[in-house]
Coordinates of C-alpha atoms in Angstrom, one line a residue:
M1 CA 19.0 -11.8 28.0
T2 CA 22.8 -12.3 28.3
L3 CA 24.4 -15.2 26.6
N4 CA 27.7 -17.1 26.9
P5 CA 28.8 -18.3 23.5
L6 CA 30.7 -21.1 25.2
A7 CA 27.7 -22.6 26.5
N8 CA 26.1 -23.1 23.2
P9 CA 25.4 -26.6 22.0
K10 CA 28.4 -28.0 19.8
G11 CA 28.0 -26.8 16.3
T12 CA 25.6 -24.2 17.2
N13 CA 26.9 -20.5 16.4
L14 CA 24.6 -17.4 17.4
N15 CA 25.8 -14.5 15.7
C16 CA 24.9 -10.9 15.9
E17 CA 22.1 -9.7 13.6
L18 CA 23.9 -6.8 12.3
C19 CA 27.6 -7.7 12.3
Q20 CA 27.6 -11.3 12.3
K21 CA 30.1 -11.4 15.2
P22 CA 29.5 -13.8 18.2
A23 CA 26.4 -12.9 20.0
F24 CA 26.2 -12.2 23.8
I25 CA 22.6 -10.8 23.9
Q26 CA 19.2 -12.4 22.9
C27 CA 16.0 -10.4 22.2
T28 CA 13.7 -11.2 25.1
K29 CA 10.5 -10.9 23.0
C30 CA 11.1 -13.2 20.0
R31 CA 14.2 -15.2 21.5
V32 CA 15.3 -16.1 17.9
T33 CA 17.4 -12.9 17.3
Y34 CA 21.0 -12.3 18.7
Y35 CA 23.3 -9.5 19.1
C36 CA 27.0 -8.8 20.0
G37 CA 25.9 -6.0 22.4
V38 CA 23.2 -3.6 23.4
E39 CA 24.3 -0.9 20.9
H40 CA 23.5 -3.1 17.9
Q41 CA 20.4 -4.4 19.6
K42 CA 19.0 -0.9 20.0
A43 CA 20.0 -0.1 16.4
D44 CA 18.2 -3.1 15.0
W45 CA 15.1 -2.4 17.1
V46 CA 14.7 1.2 15.9
G47 CA 15.6 0.3 12.3
I48 CA 13.5 -2.6 11.6
H49 CA 13.2 -5.2 14.5
E50 CA 10.2 -3.7 16.3
K51 CA 8.2 -4.1 13.2
I52 CA 9.1 -7.8 12.6
C53 CA 10.0 -9.1 15.9
Q54 CA 7.1 -11.5 16.4
S55 CA 7.0 -12.5 12.7
L56 CA 10.5 -13.9 12.9
I57 CA 9.4 -16.6 15.5
A58 CA 7.5 -18.7 13.0
L59 CA 10.3 -18.1 10.4
R60 CA 13.3 -19.0 12.5
Q61 CA 12.0 -21.6 14.9
G62 CA 12.6 -25.4 14.0
A63 CA 10.0 -26.9 11.9
P64 CA 7.5 -29.3 13.5
F65 CA 7.2 -32.7 12.5
L66 CA 4.6 -33.3 9.7
P67 CA 3.8 -36.8 8.7
S68 CA 2.6 -36.3 5.2
Q69 CA 4.3 -34.6 2.3
E70 CA 1.1 -32.4 1.5
E71 CA 1.4 -30.8 5.0
R72 CA 5.1 -30.3 4.5
Q73 CA 4.6 -28.7 1.2
K74 CA 1.6 -26.5 2.5
R75 CA 4.0 -25.3 5.2
E76 CA 6.7 -24.5 2.9
R77 CA 4.4 -22.4 0.7
H78 CA 3.2 -20.6 3.8
I79 CA 6.8 -19.9 4.9
L80 CA 7.6 -18.6 1.3
M81 CA 4.8 -16.3 1.4
K82 CA 5.6 -14.8 4.7
K83 CA 9.3 -14.3 3.7
T84 CA 8.0 -12.6 0.6
T85 CA 5.8 -10.2 2.5
M86 CA 8.8 -9.5 4.7
I87 CA 10.8 -8.6 1.7
D88 CA 8.3 -5.7 0.8
L89 CA 7.9 -4.7 4.4
T90 CA 11.6 -4.4 5.1
R91 CA 12.3 -2.7 1.8
T92 CA 9.5 -0.1 2.3
T93 CA 10.6 0.6 5.8
G94 CA 14.3 1.1 4.6
Q95 CA 13.3 3.4 1.8
K96 CA 11.2 5.3 4.1
L97 CA 13.8 5.9 6.5
L98 CA 16.0 7.1 3.8
F99 CA 13.6 9.8 2.6
E100 CA 13.5 10.7 6.4
G101 CA 17.2 11.2 6.4
R102 CA 17.6 8.4 8.9
H103 CA 20.4 6.7 6.9
E104 CA 21.9 4.9 10.0
Q105 CA 18.6 3.3 10.8
A106 CA 17.9 2.3 7.3
V107 CA 20.8 -0.2 7.2
P108 CA 19.1 -2.8 9.4
A109 CA 15.9 -2.9 7.4
A110 CA 18.0 -3.1 4.2
M111 CA 20.1 -5.9 5.5
Q112 CA 17.0 -7.8 6.6
S113 CA 15.5 -7.5 3.1
L114 CA 18.6 -8.8 1.5
R115 CA 18.7 -11.9 3.7
F116 CA 15.0 -12.5 3.0
A117 CA 15.5 -12.0 -0.8
I118 CA 18.5 -14.5 -0.8
D119 CA 16.3 -17.1 1.0
V120 CA 13.5 -16.7 -1.4
H121 CA 15.3 -15.8 -4.7
G122 CA 18.8 -17.3 -4.3
L123 CA 22.4 -15.3 -4.4
D124 CA 22.3 -14.3 -8.2
S125 CA 18.8 -13.2 -8.6
I126 CA 18.0 -9.7 -9.9
E127 CA 15.4 -9.5 -7.0
L128 CA 18.4 -8.8 -4.7
V129 CA 19.1 -5.4 -6.4
P130 CA 16.4 -3.2 -4.5
S131 CA 18.1 -4.2 -1.3
Y132 CA 21.7 -3.4 -2.5
L133 CA 20.4 -0.1 -3.7
I134 CA 19.0 0.9 -0.2
L135 CA 22.4 -0.1 1.4
G136 CA 24.2 1.9 -1.3
E137 CA 21.9 5.1 -0.7
A138 CA 22.2 4.8 3.1
S139 CA 25.9 4.4 2.6
I140 CA 26.1 7.6 0.5
G141 CA 24.1 9.5 3.2
L142 CA 26.5 8.3 5.9
G143 CA 29.4 9.6 3.7
R144 CA 30.8 6.1 3.3
L145 CA 31.3 6.4 -0.5
S146 CA 33.7 3.4 -0.8
Q147 CA 31.2 1.2 0.8
A148 CA 28.4 2.6 -1.4
E149 CA 30.6 2.0 -4.6
E150 CA 30.7 -1.7 -3.5
Y151 CA 27.0 -2.1 -3.0
L152 CA 26.2 -0.3 -6.3
A153 CA 28.9 -2.4 -8.1
Q154 CA 27.2 -5.6 -7.0
A155 CA 23.8 -4.1 -8.1
Q156 CA 25.3 -3.1 -11.4
W157 CA 26.8 -6.5 -12.2
T158 CA 23.6 -8.3 -11.4
V159 CA 21.6 -5.9 -13.7
L160 CA 24.2 -6.3 -16.6
K161 CA 24.1 -10.1 -16.5
T162 CA 20.2 -10.1 -16.3
P163 CA 18.9 -9.3 -19.7
S164 CA 15.3 -9.4 -18.6
C165 CA 16.0 -6.8 -15.8
S166 CA 13.0 -4.3 -15.8
N167 CA 13.2 -0.5 -16.6
A168 CA 12.0 0.1 -12.9
I169 CA 15.1 -1.5 -11.3
K170 CA 17.5 0.1 -13.9
S171 CA 15.9 3.4 -13.2
K172 CA 16.8 3.0 -9.3
L173 CA 20.2 1.7 -10.1
Y174 CA 21.0 4.8 -12.3
R175 CA 19.4 7.1 -9.6
N176 CA 21.7 5.9 -7.0
L177 CA 24.6 6.0 -9.3
G178 CA 23.7 9.7 -9.9
L179 CA 23.5 10.3 -6.1
L180 CA 27.0 8.7 -5.7
Y181 CA 28.6 10.8 -8.4
A182 CA 26.9 14.1 -6.9
A183 CA 28.1 13.2 -3.3
K184 CA 31.7 12.9 -5.1
G185 CA 31.2 16.3 -6.7
E186 CA 31.3 14.7 -10.2
Y187 CA 28.3 16.6 -11.5
D188 CA 28.5 15.8 -15.2
D189 CA 28.7 12.1 -14.6
S190 CA 25.8 12.6 -11.9
L191 CA 23.7 14.2 -14.6
R192 CA 24.3 11.5 -17.2
Q193 CA 23.3 8.8 -14.7
L194 CA 20.1 10.7 -13.7
A195 CA 19.2 11.3 -17.4
D196 CA 19.3 7.3 -17.7
D197 CA 17.1 7.0 -14.6
I198 CA 14.5 9.4 -16.0
Y199 CA 14.6 7.6 -19.3
H200 CA 14.1 4.1 -17.9
A201 CA 11.5 5.4 -15.3
S202 CA 9.6 7.0 -18.1
E203 CA 9.6 3.9 -20.2
N204 CA 8.1 1.9 -17.3
F205 CA 5.7 4.4 -15.4
G206 CA 5.5 7.5 -17.9
T207 CA 7.0 11.0 -17.8
D208 CA 4.6 12.3 -15.4
D209 CA 4.5 9.6 -12.8
I210 CA 5.6 10.3 -9.1
R211 CA 8.1 7.2 -9.5
T212 CA 9.6 9.2 -12.4
S213 CA 9.8 12.6 -10.4
G214 CA 12.5 11.6 -8.2
G215 CA 15.1 11.6 -11.1
Y216 CA 13.9 15.2 -12.0
F217 CA 14.3 16.2 -8.4
H218 CA 17.8 14.9 -8.0
M219 CA 18.9 16.3 -11.3
A220 CA 17.4 19.8 -10.2
N221 CA 19.5 19.4 -7.2
V222 CA 22.6 19.0 -9.2
F223 CA 21.8 22.0 -11.4
F224 CA 21.2 24.0 -8.2
R225 CA 24.7 23.0 -6.8
Q226 CA 26.2 24.2 -10.2
G227 CA 24.4 27.6 -9.8
R228 CA 22.3 26.8 -13.0
M229 CA 19.3 28.2 -11.4
E230 CA 16.9 28.5 -14.6
I231 CA 17.4 24.9 -15.3
A232 CA 17.0 24.0 -11.6
D233 CA 13.8 25.9 -11.2
S234 CA 12.0 24.3 -14.4
L235 CA 12.8 20.8 -13.1
Y236 CA 11.6 21.7 -9.5
R237 CA 8.4 23.0 -11.1
Q238 CA 7.9 19.8 -13.0
V239 CA 8.3 17.8 -9.8
S240 CA 5.8 20.1 -8.1
N241 CA 3.2 19.7 -11.0
I242 CA 3.6 15.8 -11.1
W243 CA 3.0 15.5 -7.2
Y244 CA 0.3 18.2 -7.3
N245 CA -1.7 16.4 -10.0
H246 CA -1.2 13.0 -8.2
L247 CA -2.3 14.3 -4.8
Q248 CA -5.2 16.2 -6.4
K249 CA -6.6 12.9 -7.8
I250 CA -6.4 11.2 -4.3
V251 CA -8.1 14.4 -2.5
K252 CA -10.9 14.5 -5.4
I253 CA -11.9 10.8 -4.8
R254 CA -11.8 11.2 -1.0
T255 CA -14.0 14.4 -0.9
K256 CA -16.4 13.2 -3.6
T257 CA -19.9 13.6 -2.5
P258 CA -21.9 10.4 -3.2
D259 CA -24.6 11.0 -5.8
T260 CA -28.2 11.4 -4.2
P261 CA -30.7 8.9 -5.6
Q262 CA -33.8 10.5 -7.2
G263 CA -37.2 9.0 -8.0
I264 CA -39.2 6.2 -6.6
G265 CA -38.1 2.6 -6.5
P266 CA -35.3 0.4 -5.0
L267 CA -31.9 2.1 -4.2
I268 CA -29.3 1.0 -6.7
I269 CA -25.8 1.8 -5.7
E270 CA -23.4 1.9 -8.7
S271 CA -19.9 1.2 -8.1
S272 CA -17.4 4.0 -8.9
D273 CA -15.0 3.5 -11.8
E274 CA -12.4 5.8 -10.1
K275 CA -9.7 3.9 -8.0
E276 CA -7.8 5.9 -5.5
D277 CA -4.1 6.1 -6.0
T278 CA -2.7 5.3 -2.6
L279 CA 0.7 6.2 -1.1
D280 CA 2.8 3.6 0.7
E281 CA 5.0 4.7 3.8
A282 CA 8.0 5.4 1.6
Q283 CA 5.9 7.4 -0.9
E284 CA 4.5 9.5 1.9
A285 CA 8.0 10.2 3.3
E286 CA 9.3 10.9 -0.1
A287 CA 6.4 13.5 -0.8
I288 CA 7.2 15.2 2.7
Q289 CA 10.7 15.5 2.1
V290 CA 10.7 16.6 -1.6
L291 CA 7.8 19.0 -1.5
N292 CA 9.0 20.7 1.8
A293 CA 12.5 21.0 0.2
I294 CA 11.0 22.7 -2.7
Y295 CA 8.8 24.9 -0.6
D296 CA 11.8 26.0 1.5
M297 CA 13.7 27.1 -1.8
Q298 CA 10.7 28.8 -3.1
E299 CA 9.9 30.7 0.1
H300 CA 13.5 32.1 0.3
Q301 CA 13.8 32.9 -3.6
Q302 CA 13.3 36.7 -4.3
S303 CA 12.6 35.9 -7.9
R304 CA 9.9 33.2 -7.3
Q305 CA 6.8 33.1 -9.4
P306 CA 3.5 33.4 -7.4
Q307 CA 2.0 30.5 -9.1
D308 CA 5.0 28.2 -8.2
L309 CA 4.6 29.2 -4.5
A310 CA 0.9 28.7 -4.7
T311 CA 1.2 25.2 -6.3
I312 CA 3.7 23.8 -3.9
C313 CA 1.7 25.1 -0.9
H314 CA -1.4 23.7 -2.2
A315 CA 0.3 20.3 -3.0
L316 CA 1.5 20.3 0.7
A317 CA -1.8 21.2 2.0
M318 CA -3.3 18.1 0.1
L319 CA -0.4 15.9 1.2
Y320 CA -1.2 16.7 4.8
F321 CA -4.9 16.4 4.4
I322 CA -4.2 12.9 3.0
L323 CA -2.0 12.2 6.1
M324 CA -4.7 13.4 8.3
D325 CA -2.5 16.2 9.7
I326 CA -5.3 18.9 9.5
S327 CA -3.4 21.7 11.2
K328 CA -0.8 21.5 8.7
A329 CA -3.2 21.1 5.8
K330 CA -4.9 24.2 6.9
E331 CA -1.5 26.1 7.4
F332 CA -0.3 25.4 3.9
G333 CA -3.8 26.0 2.5
R334 CA -4.0 29.4 3.8
K335 CA -0.4 30.2 2.4
A336 CA -1.6 28.8 -1.0
V337 CA -4.5 31.3 -0.8
V338 CA -2.3 34.2 0.0
A339 CA 0.4 33.2 -2.8
S340 CA -2.4 32.7 -5.5
E341 CA -3.6 36.3 -4.8
G342 CA -0.6 37.4 -6.6
H343 CA -1.2 35.6 -9.7
P344 CA -3.7 36.6 -12.5
D345 CA -4.9 32.9 -13.0
D346 CA -8.4 33.0 -11.2
S347 CA -8.7 29.3 -11.8
L348 CA -5.9 28.4 -9.5
S349 CA -7.2 30.7 -6.7
R350 CA -10.6 29.0 -7.2
T351 CA -9.3 25.5 -7.0
I352 CA -7.4 26.4 -3.7
V353 CA -10.4 28.1 -2.2
E354 CA -12.6 25.0 -3.2
F355 CA -10.2 22.7 -1.4
M356 CA -10.2 24.8 1.7
K357 CA -14.1 24.6 1.7
N358 CA -13.8 20.8 1.3
L359 CA -11.2 20.7 4.1
E360 CA -13.4 22.6 6.4
S361 CA -16.6 20.4 5.8
Q362 CA -14.4 17.2 6.2
T363 CA -13.1 18.5 9.5
Q364 CA -16.6 19.2 10.8
R365 CA -17.7 15.7 9.8
V366 CA -15.1 14.2 11.8
M367 CA -15.9 16.4 14.7

């Protein structure tokens, strides 16, 4: 819908969602979002608006008249809860787009997450840092290093003045600084920042957690660029093993056969103590990006170890099984079987063959 800014009521300024310039276009679906032109409308729609369009209506429309203070407070709590949910949604979407290499499209999601975080937590809160980091990483991916430095400087300043800042946020900050230095070709500084990332992630999640593995992966990439392949390969192997173990736990729970009750008497169903580790959208995208990158390197390396190739193929097979992409799960499962045949460790081969059997039985159940 086309707008004429001069026709707006006095004191009303409708600005573009992305650039904050005067708006000439309105979203016809929610009618509470505005753009300077079609290009920014399309960019926002692809980046995040499609997911949050209808949710913005309740958040941006004027509040209805509520006679009692209790009703007003209840509505305020409801709006606050919706905004908090929007922070999580927009950040997860932005992070997912980064892992998919869609840096331009990650910007609108990150900007929305920043706006909601400011509304909920205020301008000086440590809770704004994850949004700054997504914007910084998107800028690095787009080659806008000066802009990335500005976002990361803001994040770093907020962390420094917040003594209670969590190790998880510090880890993400150092990881982004490591990526920035790597993009500038300053590899020694990059490795120092990534070492700090791994330290803080390990303090918060443990050394063998998938949330720590990103630091190992980016450090391996730096060593790879330096031609220090022995160190790079050991780190890639560590990343593969971390994801392998995590995915194997999920697959084990999903393919577990329920115990068959025996004897006479009432059926008593005992709840399982095992809880499935799930992957959010961003973690799914990270696993696809990281594991496929390692697989591509392994496949083209003449000096590769059969066990390494078998492990990464099996990890990818499990990942695609979890994502319900059965054809790819079978494809990488077959590659894992072939690769494991060149390794003397029979236990690895047996594990892969057992997975393929479970995969086939799961497929038949669905059919």
